[in-house]
mmCIF file of C-alpha atoms in Angstrom:
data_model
loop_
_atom_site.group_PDB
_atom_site.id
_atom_site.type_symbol
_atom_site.label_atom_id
_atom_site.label_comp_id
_atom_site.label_asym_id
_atom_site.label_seq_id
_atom_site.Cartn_x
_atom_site.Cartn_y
_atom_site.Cartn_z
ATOM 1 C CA UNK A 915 62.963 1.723 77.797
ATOM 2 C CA UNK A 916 60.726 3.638 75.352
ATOM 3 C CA UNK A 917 57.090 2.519 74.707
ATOM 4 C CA UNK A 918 57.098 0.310 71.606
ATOM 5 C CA UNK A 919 53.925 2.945 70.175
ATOM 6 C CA UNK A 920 56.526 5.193 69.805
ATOM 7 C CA UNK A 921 59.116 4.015 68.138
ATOM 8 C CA UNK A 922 59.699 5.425 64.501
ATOM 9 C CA UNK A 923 58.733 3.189 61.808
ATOM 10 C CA UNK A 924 58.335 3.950 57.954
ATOM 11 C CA UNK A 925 54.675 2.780 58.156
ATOM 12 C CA UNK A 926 51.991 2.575 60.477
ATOM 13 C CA UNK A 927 52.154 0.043 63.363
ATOM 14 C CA UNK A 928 49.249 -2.580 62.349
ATOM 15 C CA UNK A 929 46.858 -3.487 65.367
ATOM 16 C CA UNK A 930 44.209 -6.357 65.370
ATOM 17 C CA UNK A 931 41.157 -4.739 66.724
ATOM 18 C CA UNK A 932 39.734 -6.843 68.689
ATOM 19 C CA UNK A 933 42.451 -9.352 68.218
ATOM 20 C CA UNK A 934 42.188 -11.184 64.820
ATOM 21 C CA UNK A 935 38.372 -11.531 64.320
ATOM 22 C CA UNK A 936 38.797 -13.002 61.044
ATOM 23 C CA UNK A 937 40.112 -16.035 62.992
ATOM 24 C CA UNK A 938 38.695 -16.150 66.280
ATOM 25 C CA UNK A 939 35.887 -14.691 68.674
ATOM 26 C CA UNK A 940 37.083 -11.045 69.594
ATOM 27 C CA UNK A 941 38.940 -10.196 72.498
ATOM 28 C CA UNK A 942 39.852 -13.817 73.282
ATOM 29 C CA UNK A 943 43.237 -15.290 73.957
ATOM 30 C CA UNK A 944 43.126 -17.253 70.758
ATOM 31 C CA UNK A 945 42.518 -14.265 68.384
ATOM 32 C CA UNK A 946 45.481 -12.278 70.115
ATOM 33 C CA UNK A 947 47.926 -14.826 69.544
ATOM 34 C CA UNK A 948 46.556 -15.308 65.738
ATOM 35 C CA UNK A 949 47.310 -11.547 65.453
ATOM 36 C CA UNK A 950 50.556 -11.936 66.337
ATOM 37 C CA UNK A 951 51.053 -15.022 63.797
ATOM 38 C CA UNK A 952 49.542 -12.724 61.041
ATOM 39 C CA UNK A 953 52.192 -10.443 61.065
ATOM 40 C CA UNK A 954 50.629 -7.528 63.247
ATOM 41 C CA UNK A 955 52.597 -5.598 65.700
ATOM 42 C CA UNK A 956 50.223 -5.659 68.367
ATOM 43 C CA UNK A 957 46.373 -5.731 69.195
ATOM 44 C CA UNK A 958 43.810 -3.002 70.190
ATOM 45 C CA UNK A 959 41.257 -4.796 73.397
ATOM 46 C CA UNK A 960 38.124 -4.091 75.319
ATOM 47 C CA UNK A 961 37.714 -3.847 79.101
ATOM 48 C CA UNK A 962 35.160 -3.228 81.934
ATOM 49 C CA UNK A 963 35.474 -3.014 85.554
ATOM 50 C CA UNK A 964 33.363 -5.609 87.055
ATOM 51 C CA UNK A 965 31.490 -5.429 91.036
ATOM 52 C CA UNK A 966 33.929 -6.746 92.490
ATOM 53 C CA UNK A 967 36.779 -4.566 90.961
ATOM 54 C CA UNK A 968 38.352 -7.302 88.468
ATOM 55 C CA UNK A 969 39.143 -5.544 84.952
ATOM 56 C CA UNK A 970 38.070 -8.395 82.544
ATOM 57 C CA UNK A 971 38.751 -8.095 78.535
ATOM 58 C CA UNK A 972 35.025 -8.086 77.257
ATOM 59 C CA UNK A 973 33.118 -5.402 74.363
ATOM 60 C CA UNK A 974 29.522 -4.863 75.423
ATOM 61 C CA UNK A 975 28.592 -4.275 78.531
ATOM 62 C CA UNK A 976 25.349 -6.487 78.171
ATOM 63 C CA UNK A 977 26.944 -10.399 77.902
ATOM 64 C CA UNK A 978 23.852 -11.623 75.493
ATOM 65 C CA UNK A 979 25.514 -11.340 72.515
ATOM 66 C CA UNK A 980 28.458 -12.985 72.447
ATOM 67 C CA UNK A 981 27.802 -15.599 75.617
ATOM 68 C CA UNK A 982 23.929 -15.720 74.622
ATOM 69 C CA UNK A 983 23.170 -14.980 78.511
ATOM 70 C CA UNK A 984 21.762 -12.048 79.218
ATOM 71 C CA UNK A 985 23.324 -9.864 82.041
ATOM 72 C CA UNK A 986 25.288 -6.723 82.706
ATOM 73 C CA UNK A 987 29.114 -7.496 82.836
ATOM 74 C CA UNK A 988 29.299 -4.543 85.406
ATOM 75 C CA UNK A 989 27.139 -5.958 87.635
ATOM 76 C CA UNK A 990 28.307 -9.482 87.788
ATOM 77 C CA UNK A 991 31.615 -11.051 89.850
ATOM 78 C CA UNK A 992 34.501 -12.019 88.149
ATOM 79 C CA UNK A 993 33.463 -15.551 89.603
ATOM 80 C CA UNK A 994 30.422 -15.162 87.700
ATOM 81 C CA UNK A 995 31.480 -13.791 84.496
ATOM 82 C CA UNK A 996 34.952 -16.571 84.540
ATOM 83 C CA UNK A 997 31.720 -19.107 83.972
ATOM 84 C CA UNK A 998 30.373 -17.929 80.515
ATOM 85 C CA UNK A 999 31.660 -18.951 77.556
ATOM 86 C CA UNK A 1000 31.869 -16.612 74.641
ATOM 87 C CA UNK A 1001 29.256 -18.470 71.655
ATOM 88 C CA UNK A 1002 30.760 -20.429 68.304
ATOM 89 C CA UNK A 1003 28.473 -18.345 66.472
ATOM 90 C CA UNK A 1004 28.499 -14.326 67.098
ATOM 91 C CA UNK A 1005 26.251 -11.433 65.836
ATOM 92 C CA UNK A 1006 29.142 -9.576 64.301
ATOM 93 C CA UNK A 1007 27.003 -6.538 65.218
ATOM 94 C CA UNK A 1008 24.903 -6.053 62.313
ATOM 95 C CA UNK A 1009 22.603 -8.991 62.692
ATOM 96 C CA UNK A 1010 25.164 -11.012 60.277
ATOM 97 C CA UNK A 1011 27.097 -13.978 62.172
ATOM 98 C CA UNK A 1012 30.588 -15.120 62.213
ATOM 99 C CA UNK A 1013 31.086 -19.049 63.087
ATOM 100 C CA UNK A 1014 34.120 -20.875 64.821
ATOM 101 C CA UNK A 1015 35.052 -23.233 66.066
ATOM 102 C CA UNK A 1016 34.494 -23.765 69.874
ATOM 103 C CA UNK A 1017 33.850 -21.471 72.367
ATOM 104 C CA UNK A 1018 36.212 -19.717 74.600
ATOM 105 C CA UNK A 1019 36.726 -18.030 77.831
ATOM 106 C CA UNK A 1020 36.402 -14.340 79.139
ATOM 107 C CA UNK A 1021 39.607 -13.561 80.408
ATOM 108 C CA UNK A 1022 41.321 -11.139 83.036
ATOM 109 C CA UNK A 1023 43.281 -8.259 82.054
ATOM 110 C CA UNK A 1024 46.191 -9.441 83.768
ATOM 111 C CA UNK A 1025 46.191 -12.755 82.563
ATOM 112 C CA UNK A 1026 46.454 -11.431 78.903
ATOM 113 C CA UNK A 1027 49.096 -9.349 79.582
ATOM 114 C CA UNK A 1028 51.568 -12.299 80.815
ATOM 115 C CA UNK A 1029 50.223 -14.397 78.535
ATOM 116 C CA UNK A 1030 51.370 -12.385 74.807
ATOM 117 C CA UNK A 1031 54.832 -11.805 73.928
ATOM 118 C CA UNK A 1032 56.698 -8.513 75.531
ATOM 119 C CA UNK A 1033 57.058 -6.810 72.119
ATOM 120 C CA UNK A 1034 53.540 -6.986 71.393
ATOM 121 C CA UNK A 1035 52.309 -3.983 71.834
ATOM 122 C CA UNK A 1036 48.204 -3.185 73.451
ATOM 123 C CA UNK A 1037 45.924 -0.638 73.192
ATOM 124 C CA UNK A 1038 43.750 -1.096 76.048
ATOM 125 C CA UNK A 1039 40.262 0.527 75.458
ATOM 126 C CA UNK A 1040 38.525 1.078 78.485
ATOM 127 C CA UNK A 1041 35.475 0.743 77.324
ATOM 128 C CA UNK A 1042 32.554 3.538 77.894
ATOM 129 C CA UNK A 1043 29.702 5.183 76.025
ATOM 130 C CA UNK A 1044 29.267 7.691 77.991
ATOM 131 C CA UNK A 1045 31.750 9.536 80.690
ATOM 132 C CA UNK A 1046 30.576 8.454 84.097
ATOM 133 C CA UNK A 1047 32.189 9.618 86.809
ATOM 134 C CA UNK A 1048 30.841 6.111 88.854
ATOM 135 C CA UNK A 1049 33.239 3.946 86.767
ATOM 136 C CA UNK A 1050 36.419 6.553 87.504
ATOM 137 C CA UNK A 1051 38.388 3.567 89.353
ATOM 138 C CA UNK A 1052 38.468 1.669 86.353
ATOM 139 C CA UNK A 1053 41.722 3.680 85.356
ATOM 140 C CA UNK A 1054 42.957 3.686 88.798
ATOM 141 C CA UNK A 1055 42.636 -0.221 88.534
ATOM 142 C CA UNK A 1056 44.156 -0.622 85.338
ATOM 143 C CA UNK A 1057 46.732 1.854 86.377
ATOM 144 C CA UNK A 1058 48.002 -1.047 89.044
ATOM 145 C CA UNK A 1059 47.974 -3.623 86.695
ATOM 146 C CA UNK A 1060 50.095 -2.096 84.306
ATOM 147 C CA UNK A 1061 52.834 -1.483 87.271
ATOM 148 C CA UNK A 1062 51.973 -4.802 88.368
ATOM 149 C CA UNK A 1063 53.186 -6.424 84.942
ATOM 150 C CA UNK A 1064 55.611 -3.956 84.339
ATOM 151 C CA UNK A 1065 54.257 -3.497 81.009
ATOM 152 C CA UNK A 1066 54.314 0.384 80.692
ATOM 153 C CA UNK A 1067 56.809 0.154 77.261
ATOM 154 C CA UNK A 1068 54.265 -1.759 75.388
ATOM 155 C CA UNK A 1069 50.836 -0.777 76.269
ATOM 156 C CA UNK A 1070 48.623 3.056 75.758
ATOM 157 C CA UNK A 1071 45.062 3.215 77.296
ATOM 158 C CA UNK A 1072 42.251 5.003 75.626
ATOM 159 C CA UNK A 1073 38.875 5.578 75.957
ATOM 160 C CA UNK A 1074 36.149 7.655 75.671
ATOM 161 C CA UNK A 1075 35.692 8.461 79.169
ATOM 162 C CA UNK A 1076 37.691 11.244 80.251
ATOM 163 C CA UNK A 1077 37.405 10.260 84.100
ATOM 164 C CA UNK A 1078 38.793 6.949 83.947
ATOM 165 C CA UNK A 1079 41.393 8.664 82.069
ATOM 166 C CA UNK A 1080 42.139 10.985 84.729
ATOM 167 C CA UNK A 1081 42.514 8.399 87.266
ATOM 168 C CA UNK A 1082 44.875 6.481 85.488
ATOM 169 C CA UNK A 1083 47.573 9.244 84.865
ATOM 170 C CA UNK A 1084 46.918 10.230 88.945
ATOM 171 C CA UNK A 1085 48.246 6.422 89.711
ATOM 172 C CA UNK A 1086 50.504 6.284 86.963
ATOM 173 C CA UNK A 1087 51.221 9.372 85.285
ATOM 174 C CA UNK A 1088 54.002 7.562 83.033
ATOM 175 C CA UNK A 1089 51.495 5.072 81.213
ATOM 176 C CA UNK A 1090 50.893 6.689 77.999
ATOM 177 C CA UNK A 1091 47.028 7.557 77.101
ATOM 178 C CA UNK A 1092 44.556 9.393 75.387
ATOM 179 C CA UNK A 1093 40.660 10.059 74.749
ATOM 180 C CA UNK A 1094 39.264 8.315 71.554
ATOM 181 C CA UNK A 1095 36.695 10.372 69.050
ATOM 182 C CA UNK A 1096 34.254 8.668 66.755
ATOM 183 C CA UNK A 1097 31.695 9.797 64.404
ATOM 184 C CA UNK A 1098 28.478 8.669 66.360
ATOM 185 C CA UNK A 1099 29.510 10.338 69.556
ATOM 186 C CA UNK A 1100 27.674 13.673 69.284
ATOM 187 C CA UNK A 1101 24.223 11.891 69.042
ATOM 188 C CA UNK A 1102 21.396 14.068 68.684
ATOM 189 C CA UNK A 1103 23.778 17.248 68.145
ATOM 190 C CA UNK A 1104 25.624 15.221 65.346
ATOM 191 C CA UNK A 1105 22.088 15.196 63.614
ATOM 192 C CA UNK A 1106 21.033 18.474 64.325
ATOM 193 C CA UNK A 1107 24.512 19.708 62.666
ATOM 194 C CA UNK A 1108 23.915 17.500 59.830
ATOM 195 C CA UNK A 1109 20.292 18.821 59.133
ATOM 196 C CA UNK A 1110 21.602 22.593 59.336
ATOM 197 C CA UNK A 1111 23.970 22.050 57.190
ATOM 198 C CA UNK A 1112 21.974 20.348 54.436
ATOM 199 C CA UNK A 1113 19.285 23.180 54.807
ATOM 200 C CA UNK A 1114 21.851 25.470 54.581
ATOM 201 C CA UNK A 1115 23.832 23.628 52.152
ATOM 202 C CA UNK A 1116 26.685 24.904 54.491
ATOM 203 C CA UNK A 1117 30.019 23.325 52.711
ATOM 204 C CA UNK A 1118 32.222 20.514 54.487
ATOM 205 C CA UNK A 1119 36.006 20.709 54.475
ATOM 206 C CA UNK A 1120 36.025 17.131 53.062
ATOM 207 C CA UNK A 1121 33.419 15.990 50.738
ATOM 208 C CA UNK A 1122 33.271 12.251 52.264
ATOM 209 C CA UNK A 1123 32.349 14.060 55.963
ATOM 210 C CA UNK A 1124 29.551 15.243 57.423
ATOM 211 C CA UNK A 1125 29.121 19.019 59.420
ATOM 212 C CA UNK A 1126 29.004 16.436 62.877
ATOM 213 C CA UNK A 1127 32.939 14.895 61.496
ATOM 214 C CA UNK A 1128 33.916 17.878 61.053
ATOM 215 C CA UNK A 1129 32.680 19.391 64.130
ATOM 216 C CA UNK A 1130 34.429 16.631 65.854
ATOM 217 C CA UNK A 1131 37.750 17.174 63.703
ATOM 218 C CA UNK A 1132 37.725 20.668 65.343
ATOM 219 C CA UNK A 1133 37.535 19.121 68.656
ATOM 220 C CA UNK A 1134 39.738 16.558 68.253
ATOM 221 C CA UNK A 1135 42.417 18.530 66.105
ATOM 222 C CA UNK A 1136 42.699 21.367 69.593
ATOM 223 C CA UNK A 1137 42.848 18.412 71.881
ATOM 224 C CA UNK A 1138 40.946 19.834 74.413
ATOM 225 C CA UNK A 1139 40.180 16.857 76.641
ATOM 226 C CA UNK A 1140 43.272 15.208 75.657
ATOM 227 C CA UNK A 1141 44.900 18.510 78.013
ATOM 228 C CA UNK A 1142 42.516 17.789 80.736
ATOM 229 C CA UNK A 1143 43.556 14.398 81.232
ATOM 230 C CA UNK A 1144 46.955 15.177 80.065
ATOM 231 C CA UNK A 1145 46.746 12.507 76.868
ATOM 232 C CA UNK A 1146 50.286 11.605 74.961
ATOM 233 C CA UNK A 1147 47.985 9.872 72.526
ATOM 234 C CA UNK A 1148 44.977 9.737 70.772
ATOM 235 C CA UNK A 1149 42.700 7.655 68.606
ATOM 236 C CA UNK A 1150 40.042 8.166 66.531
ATOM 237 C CA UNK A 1151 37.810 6.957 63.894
ATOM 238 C CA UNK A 1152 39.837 7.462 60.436
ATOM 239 C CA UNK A 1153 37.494 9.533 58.452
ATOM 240 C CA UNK A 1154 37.964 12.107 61.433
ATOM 241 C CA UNK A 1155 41.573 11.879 60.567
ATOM 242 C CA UNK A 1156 43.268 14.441 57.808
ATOM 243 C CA UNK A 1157 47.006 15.255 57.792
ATOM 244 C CA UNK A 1158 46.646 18.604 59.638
ATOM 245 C CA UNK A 1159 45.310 16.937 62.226
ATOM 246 C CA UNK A 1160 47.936 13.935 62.155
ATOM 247 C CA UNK A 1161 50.856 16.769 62.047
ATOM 248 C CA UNK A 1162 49.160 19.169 65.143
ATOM 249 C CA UNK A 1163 49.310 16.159 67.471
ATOM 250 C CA UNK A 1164 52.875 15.444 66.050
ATOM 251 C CA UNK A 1165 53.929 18.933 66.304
ATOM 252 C CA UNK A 1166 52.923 18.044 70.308
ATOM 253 C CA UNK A 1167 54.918 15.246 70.249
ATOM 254 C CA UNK A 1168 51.512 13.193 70.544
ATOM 255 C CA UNK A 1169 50.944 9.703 68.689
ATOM 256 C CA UNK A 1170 48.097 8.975 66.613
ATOM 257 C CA UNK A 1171 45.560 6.074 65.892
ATOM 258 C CA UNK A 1172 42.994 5.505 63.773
ATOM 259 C CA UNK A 1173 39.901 2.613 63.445
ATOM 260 C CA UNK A 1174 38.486 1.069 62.261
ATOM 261 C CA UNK A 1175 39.331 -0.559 58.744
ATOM 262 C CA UNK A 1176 38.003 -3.847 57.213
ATOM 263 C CA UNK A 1177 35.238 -3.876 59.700
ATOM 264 C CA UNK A 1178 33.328 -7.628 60.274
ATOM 265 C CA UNK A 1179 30.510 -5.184 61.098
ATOM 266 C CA UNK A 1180 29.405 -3.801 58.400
ATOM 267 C CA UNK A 1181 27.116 -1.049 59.340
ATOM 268 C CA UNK A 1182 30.829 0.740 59.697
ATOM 269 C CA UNK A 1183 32.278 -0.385 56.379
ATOM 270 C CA UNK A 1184 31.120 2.625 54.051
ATOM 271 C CA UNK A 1185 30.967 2.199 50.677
ATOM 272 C CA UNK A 1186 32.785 -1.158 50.847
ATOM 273 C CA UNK A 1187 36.186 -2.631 51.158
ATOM 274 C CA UNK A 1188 37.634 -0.849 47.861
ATOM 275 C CA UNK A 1189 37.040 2.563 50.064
ATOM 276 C CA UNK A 1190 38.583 0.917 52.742
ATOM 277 C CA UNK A 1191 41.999 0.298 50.555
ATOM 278 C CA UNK A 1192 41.750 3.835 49.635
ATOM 279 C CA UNK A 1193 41.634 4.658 53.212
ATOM 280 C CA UNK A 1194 44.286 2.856 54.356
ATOM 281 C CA UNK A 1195 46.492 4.513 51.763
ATOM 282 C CA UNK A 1196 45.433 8.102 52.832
ATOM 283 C CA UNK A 1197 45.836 7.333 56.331
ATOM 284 C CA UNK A 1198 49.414 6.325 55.845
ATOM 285 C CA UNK A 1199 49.743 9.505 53.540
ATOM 286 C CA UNK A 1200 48.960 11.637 56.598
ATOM 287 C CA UNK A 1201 51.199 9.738 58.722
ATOM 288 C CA UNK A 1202 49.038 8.194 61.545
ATOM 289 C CA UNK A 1203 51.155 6.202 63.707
ATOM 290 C CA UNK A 1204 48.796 3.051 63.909
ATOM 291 C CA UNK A 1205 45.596 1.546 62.542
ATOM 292 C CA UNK A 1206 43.535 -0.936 63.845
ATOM 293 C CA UNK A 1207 41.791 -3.485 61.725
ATOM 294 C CA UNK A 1208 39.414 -6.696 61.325
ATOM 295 C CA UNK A 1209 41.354 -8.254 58.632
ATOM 296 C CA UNK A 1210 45.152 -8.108 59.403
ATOM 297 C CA UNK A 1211 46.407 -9.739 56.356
ATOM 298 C CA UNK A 1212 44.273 -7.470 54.043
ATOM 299 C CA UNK A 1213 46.189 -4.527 55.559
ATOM 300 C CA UNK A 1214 49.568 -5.784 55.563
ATOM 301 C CA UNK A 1215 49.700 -6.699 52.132
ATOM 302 C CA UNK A 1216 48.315 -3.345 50.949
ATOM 303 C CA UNK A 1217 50.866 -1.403 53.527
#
């Protein structure tokens, strides 16, 4: 059966990032089935590899903010972790808070899998900020429980760490994956790039980006890592996105994804959501093949 990513559709498929976190705490059971009930064909999640080799669906790697403990979920059991609760109220990121309900549960992979509908599709982010070649089995893990669920036609993988990449396609070469680009990921050398060009009022390609975006447009439109770990996707921030770059990974029969619109955080909202409706519409202009979003319903009804 072919992976539900890559079946043709007029429009982009419509992904929940982080599961519906206009309705529910991120990456929870509760906000994935909400994005299915708002009309979205499928969510984008977080996971880490814990000490003891459980792949749990969690975003930061430090538990304080969303279960106000403070500990590394890395470092901790999945006995351990399966006894914090994820806070009613939640730093959204940029110091403002989002309030619900009750609190919920961290949950396994696994258990999420089972648990939503087999034509809702997942993009499972393994989730890194830096490659580390420590954290390698991570794929190799996730690798088994994909086989294990039998859920290779609905789910991709991405991430920004090209090693757990690798290891995934070695114990599972049919899942489809890819690495993920985003603007911040050059760090220091995204600054420096941006300083030369301002003092050298060297000219972007796109007025909205900066020299670092389209440094990492380059990158990302040759898809050099993406041979290394022998990607059949990719994803990446949108305002990396143009449609050259949609139509070279097409032209190699490669899907892409872009993030992430509507933001709750809004350190990554721009100039505000009326950019954001001009982004969507560009995006699906150049043909990306899904975008992931905080507010589902805002995107469907302008798609």
């Amino acid at each position: 059966m072919m992976n539900g990513f890559f079946n043709s559709l007029s429009s982009p498929l419509i992904l929940g990032h982080r599961g519906a976190p206009t309705h529910f705490q991120e990456n929870t059971l509760a906000g994935f089935r909400m994005a299915k009930e708002l009309g979205a064909h499928g969510v984008e999640l977080d996971v880490y590899m814990t000490r003891d080799e459980k792949i749990v669906v969690f975003h930061d790697e430090d538990t304080e903010r969303l279960t106000g403990e403070k500990n590394l979920i890395t470092q901790m059991t999945w006995d351990e972790v399966s006894r914090l609760n994820i806070q009613k109220s939640v730093d959204r990121g940029d110091g403002t808070s989002a309030k619900y309900l009750r609190e919920h549960k961290i949950t396994l992979l696994e258990e999420v899998i089972w648990e939503l509908p087999d034509d809702f599709l997942i993009n499972i982010e393994m989730k890194a900020y830096a490659p580390d070649w420590s954290r390698r089995h991570t794929g190799t893990h996730i690798a088994e429980i994909i086989k294990k669920t039998g859920s290779q036609d609905r789910v991709i993988v991405t991430s920004f760490d090209f090693f757990m990449l690798d290891y995934l396609e070695k114990a599972c070469p049919e899942i489809h994956s890819g690495f993920a680009y985003d603007g911040s990921m050059l760090g220091g050398l995204g600054e420096w790039l941006n300083r030369f060009s301002h003092l050298t009022e060297m000219q972007s390609n796109h007025s909205e980006r900066t020299a670092s975006d389209n440094f990492l447009n380059m990158l990302l439109k040759h898809n050099l890592v993406g041979q290394f770990v022998q990607s059949s996707v990719v994803d990446a921030e949108y305002k990396l996105l143009d449609s050259d770059t949609v139509t070279a990974f097409h032209d190699r029969n490669m899907l892409v994804g872009a993030y992430t619109l509507f933001p709750e955080d809004k350190r990554y909202s721009g100039t505000g959501e009326s950019q954001h409706e001009l982004e969507a519409l560009r995006l699906v202009e150049a043909g990306v093949d899904w975008i992931e979003c905080d507010d589902i319903a805002r995107l469907l009804e302008i798609i």
